Tab-separated table of N, CA, C and O in Angstrom:
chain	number	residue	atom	x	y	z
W	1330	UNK	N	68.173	197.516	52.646
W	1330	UNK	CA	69.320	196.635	52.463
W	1330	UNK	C	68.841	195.201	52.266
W	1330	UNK	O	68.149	194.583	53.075
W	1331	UNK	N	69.261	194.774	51.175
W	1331	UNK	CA	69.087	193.205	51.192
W	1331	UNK	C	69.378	192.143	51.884
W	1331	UNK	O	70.092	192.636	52.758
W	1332	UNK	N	69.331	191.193	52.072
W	1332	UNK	CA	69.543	190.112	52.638
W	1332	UNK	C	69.882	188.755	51.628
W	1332	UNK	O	69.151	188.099	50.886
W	1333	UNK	N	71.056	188.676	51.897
W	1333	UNK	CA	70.768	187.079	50.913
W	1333	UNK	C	70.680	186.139	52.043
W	1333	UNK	O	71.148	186.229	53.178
W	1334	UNK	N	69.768	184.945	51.316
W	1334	UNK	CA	69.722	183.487	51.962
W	1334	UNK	C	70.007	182.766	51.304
W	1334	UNK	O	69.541	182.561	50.183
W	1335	UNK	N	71.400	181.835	52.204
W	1335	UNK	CA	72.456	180.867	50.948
W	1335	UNK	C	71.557	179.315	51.196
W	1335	UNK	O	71.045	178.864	52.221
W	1336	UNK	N	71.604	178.942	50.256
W	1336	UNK	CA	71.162	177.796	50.210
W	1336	UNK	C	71.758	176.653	51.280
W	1336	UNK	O	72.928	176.715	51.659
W	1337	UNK	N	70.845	175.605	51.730
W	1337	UNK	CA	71.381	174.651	52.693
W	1337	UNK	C	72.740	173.420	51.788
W	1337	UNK	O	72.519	172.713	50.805
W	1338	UNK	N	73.664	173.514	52.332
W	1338	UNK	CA	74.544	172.683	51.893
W	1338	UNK	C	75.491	171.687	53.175
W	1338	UNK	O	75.819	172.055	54.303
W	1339	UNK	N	75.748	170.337	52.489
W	1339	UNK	CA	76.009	169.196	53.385
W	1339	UNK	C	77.620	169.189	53.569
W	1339	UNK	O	78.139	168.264	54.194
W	1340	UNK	N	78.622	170.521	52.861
W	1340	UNK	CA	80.106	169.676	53.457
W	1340	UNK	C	80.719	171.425	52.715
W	1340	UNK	O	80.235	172.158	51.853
W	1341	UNK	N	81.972	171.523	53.581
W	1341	UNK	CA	81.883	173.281	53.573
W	1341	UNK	C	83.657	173.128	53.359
W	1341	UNK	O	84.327	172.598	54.245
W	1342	UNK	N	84.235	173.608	52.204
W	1342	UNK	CA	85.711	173.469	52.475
W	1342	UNK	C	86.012	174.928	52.540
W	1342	UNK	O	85.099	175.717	52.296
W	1343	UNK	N	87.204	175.365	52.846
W	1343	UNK	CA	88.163	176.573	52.937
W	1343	UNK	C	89.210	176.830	52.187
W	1343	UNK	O	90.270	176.403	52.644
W	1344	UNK	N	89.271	177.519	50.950
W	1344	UNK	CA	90.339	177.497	50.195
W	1344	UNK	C	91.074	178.798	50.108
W	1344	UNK	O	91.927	179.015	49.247
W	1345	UNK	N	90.694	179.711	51.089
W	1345	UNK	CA	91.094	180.813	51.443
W	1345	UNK	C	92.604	181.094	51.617
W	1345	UNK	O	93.149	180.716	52.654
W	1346	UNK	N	93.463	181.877	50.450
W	1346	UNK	CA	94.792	181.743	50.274
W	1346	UNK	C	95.554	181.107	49.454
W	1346	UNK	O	96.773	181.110	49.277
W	1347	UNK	N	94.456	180.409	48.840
W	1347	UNK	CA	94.928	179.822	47.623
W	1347	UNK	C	94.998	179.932	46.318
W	1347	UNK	O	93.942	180.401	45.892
W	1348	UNK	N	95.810	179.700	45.436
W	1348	UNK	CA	95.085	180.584	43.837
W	1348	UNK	C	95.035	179.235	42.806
W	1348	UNK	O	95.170	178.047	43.103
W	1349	UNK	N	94.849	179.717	41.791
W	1349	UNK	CA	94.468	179.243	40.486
W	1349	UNK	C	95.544	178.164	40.559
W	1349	UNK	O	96.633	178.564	40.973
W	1350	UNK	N	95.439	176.711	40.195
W	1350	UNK	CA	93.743	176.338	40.240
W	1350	UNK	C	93.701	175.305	41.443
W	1350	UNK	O	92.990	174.301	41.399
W	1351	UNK	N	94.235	175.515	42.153
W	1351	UNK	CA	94.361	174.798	44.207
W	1351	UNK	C	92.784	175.197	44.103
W	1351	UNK	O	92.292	174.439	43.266
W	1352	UNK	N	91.940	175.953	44.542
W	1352	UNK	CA	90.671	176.205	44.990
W	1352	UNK	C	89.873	174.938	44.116
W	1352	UNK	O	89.212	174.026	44.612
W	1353	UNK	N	90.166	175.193	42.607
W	1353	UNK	CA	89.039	174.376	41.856
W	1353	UNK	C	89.653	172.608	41.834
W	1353	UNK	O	88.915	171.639	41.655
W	1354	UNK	N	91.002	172.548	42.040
W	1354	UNK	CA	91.391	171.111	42.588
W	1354	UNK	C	90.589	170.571	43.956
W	1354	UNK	O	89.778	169.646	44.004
W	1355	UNK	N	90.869	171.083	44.619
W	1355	UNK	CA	90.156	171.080	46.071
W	1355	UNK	C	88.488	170.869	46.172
W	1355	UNK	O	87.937	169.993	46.840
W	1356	UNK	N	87.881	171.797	45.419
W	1356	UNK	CA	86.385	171.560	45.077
W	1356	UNK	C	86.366	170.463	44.214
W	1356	UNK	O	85.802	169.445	44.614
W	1357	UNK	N	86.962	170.481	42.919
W	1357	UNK	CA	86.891	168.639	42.440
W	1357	UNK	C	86.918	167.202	42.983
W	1357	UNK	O	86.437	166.141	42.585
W	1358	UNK	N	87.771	167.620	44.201
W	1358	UNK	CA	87.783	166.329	45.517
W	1358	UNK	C	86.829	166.601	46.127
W	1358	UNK	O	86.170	165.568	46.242
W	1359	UNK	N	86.280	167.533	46.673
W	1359	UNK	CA	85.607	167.448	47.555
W	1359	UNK	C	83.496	167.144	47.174
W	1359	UNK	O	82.450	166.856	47.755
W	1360	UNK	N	83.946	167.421	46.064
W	1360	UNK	CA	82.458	166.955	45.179
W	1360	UNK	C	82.433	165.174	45.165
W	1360	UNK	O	81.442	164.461	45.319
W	1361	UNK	N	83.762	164.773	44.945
W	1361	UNK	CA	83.595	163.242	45.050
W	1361	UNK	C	83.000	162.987	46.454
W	1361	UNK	O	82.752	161.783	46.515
W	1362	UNK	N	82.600	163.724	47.830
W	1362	UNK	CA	82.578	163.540	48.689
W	1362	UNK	C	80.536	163.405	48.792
W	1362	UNK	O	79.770	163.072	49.696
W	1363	UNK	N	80.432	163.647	48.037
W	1363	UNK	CA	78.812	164.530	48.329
W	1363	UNK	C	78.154	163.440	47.668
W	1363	UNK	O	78.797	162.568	47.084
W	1364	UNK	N	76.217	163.454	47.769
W	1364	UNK	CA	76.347	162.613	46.806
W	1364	UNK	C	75.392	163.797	45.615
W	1364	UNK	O	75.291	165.000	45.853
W	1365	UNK	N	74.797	163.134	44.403
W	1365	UNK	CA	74.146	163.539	43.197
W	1365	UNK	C	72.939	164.476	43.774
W	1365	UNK	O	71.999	163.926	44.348
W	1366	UNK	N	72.976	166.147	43.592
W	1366	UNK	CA	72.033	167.048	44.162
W	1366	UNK	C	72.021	167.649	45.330
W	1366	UNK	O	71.322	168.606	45.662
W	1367	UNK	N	72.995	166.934	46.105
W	1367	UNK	CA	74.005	167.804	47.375
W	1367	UNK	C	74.738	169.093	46.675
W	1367	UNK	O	75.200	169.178	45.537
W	1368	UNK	N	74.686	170.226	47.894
W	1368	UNK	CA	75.772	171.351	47.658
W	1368	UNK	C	76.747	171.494	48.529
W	1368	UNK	O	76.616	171.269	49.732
W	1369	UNK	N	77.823	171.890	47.963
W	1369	UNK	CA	79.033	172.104	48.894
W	1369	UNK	C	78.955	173.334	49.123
W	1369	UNK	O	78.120	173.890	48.410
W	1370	UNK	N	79.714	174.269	50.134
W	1370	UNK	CA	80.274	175.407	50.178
W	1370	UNK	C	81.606	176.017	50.120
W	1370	UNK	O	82.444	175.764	50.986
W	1371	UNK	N	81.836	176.798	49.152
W	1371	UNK	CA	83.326	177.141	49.057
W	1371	UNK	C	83.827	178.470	49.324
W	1371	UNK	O	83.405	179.577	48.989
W	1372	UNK	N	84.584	178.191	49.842
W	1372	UNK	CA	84.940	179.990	50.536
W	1372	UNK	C	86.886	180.234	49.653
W	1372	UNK	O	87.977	179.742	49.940
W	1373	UNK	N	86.475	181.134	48.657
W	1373	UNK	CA	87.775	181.386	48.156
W	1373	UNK	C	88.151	182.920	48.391
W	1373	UNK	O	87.464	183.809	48.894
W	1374	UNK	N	89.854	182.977	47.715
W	1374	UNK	CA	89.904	184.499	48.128
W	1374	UNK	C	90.474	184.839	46.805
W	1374	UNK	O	90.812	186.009	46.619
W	1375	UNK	N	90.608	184.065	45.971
W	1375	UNK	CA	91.425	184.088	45.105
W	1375	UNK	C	90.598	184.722	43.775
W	1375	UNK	O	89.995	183.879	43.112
W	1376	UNK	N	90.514	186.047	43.345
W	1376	UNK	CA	89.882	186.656	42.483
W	1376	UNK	C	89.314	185.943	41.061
W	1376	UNK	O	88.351	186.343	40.406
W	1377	UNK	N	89.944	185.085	40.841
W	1377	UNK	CA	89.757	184.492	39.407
W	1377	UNK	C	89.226	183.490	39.406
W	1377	UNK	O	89.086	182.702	38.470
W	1378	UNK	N	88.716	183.388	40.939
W	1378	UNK	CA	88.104	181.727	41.195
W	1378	UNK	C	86.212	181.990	40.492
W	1378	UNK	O	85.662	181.049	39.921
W	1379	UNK	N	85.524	183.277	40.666
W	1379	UNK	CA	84.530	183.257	40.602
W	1379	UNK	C	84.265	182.817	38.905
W	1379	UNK	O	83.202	182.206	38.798
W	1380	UNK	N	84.853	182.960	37.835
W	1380	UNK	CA	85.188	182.680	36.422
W	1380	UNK	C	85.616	181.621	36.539
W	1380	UNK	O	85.148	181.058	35.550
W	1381	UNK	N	86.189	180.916	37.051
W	1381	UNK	CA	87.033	179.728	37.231
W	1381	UNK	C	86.025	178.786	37.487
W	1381	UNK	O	85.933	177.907	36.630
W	1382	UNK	N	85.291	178.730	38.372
W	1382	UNK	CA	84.231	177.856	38.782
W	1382	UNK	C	82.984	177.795	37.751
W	1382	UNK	O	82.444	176.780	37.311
W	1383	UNK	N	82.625	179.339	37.444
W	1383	UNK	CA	81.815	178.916	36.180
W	1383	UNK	C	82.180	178.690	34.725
W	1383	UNK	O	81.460	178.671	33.727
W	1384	UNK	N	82.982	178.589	34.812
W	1384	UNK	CA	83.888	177.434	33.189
W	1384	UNK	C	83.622	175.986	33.971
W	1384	UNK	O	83.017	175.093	33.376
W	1385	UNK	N	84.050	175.818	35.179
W	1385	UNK	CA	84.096	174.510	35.648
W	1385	UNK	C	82.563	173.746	35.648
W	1385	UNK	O	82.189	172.698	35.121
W	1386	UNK	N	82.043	174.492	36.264
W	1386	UNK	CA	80.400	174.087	36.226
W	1386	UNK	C	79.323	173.727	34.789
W	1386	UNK	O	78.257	173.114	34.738
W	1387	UNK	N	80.016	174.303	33.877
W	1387	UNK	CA	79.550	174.690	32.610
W	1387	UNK	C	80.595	173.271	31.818
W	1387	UNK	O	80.157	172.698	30.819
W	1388	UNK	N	81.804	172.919	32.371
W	1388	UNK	CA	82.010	171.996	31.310
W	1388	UNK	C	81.676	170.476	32.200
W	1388	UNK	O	81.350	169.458	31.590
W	1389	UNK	N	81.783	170.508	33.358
W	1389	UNK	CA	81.088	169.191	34.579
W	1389	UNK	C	79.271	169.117	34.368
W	1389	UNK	O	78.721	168.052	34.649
W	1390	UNK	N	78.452	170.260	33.884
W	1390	UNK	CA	77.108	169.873	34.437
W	1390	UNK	C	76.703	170.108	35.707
W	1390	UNK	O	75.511	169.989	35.990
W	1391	UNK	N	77.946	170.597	36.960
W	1391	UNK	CA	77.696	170.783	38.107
W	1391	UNK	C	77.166	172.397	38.115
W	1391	UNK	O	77.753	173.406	37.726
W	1392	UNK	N	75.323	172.170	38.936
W	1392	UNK	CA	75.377	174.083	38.808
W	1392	UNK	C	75.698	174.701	40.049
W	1392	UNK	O	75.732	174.151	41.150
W	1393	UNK	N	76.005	176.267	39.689
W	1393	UNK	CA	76.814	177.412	40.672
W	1393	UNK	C	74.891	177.677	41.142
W	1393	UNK	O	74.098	177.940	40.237
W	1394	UNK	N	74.474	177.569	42.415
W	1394	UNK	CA	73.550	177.966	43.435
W	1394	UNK	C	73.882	179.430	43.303
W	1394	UNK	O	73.385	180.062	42.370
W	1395	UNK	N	74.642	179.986	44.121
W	1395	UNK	CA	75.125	181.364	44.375
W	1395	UNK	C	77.015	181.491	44.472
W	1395	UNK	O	77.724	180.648	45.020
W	1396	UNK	N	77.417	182.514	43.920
W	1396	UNK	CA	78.148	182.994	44.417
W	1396	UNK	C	78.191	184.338	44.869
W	1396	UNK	O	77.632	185.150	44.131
W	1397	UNK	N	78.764	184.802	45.985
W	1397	UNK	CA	78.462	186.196	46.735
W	1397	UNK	C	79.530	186.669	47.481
W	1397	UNK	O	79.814	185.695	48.179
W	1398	UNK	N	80.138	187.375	47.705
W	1398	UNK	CA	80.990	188.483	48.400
W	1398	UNK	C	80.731	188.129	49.442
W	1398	UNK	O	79.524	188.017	49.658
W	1399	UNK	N	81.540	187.837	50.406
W	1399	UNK	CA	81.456	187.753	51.971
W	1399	UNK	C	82.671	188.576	52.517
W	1399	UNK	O	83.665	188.628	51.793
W	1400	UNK	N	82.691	189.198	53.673
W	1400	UNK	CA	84.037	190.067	54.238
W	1400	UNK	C	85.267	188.912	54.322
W	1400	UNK	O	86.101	189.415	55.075
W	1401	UNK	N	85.763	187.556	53.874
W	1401	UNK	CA	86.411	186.906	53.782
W	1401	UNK	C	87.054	186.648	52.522
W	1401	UNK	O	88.222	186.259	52.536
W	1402	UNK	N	86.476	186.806	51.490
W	1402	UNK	CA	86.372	186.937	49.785
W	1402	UNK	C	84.694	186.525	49.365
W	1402	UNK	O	83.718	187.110	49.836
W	1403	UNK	N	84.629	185.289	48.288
W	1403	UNK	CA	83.921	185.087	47.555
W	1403	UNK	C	83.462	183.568	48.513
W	1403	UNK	O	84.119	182.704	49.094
W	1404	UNK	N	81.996	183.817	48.295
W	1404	UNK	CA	81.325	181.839	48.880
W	1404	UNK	C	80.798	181.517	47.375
W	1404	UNK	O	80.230	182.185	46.511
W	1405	UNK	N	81.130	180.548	47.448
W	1405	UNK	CA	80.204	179.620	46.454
W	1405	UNK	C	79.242	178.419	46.681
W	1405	UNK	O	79.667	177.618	47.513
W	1406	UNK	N	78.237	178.170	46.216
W	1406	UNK	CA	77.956	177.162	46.267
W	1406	UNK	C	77.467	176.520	45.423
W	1406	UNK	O	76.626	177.126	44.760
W	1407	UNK	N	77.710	175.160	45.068
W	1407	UNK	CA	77.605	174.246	43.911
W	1407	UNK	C	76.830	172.956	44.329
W	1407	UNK	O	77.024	172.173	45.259
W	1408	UNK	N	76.024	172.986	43.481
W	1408	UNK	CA	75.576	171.743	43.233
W	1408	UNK	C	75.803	170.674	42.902
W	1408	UNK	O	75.915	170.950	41.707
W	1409	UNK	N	76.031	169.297	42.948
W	1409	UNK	CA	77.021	168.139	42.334
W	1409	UNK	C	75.656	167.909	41.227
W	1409	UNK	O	74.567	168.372	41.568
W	1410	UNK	N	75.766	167.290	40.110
W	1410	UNK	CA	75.058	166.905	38.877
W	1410	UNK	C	74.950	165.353	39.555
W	1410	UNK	O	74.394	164.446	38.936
């Protein structure tokens, strides 16, 4: 059985329950929070967020570290550009 190891990140939001596009609003604020090469962590539940974030990352320059399945939904973590 594998093991993943998530990368170290400085500021962790919860968007658990929320849908399209509350999660990726929420991560857009909360990136203003970080500074340039910091990662956040995002914990969504919302199925369409994992596509959602990588359109987002892909048109910001901000990169996706990991995203992974947790018994809560999906974690992400992003890098600020």
């Amino acid at each position: 059985m594998s093991h993943i190891t998530y990368p170290e990140f400085v500021a962790a939001i919860d968007t658990s329950g929320l849908t399209c596009p509350l999660p990726l609003l929420r991560t857009k604020k909360a990136l203003q929070t970080v500074e340039s090469g910091q990662v956040l962590k995002v914990l969504t539940t919302d199925p369409s967020a994992v596509g959602d974030f990588q359109a987002f990352a892909k048109q910001t320059g901000h990169i996706i570290l990991l995203q992974a399945p947790v018994t809560e939904g999906m974690v992400h973590f992003i890098q600020k550009r």
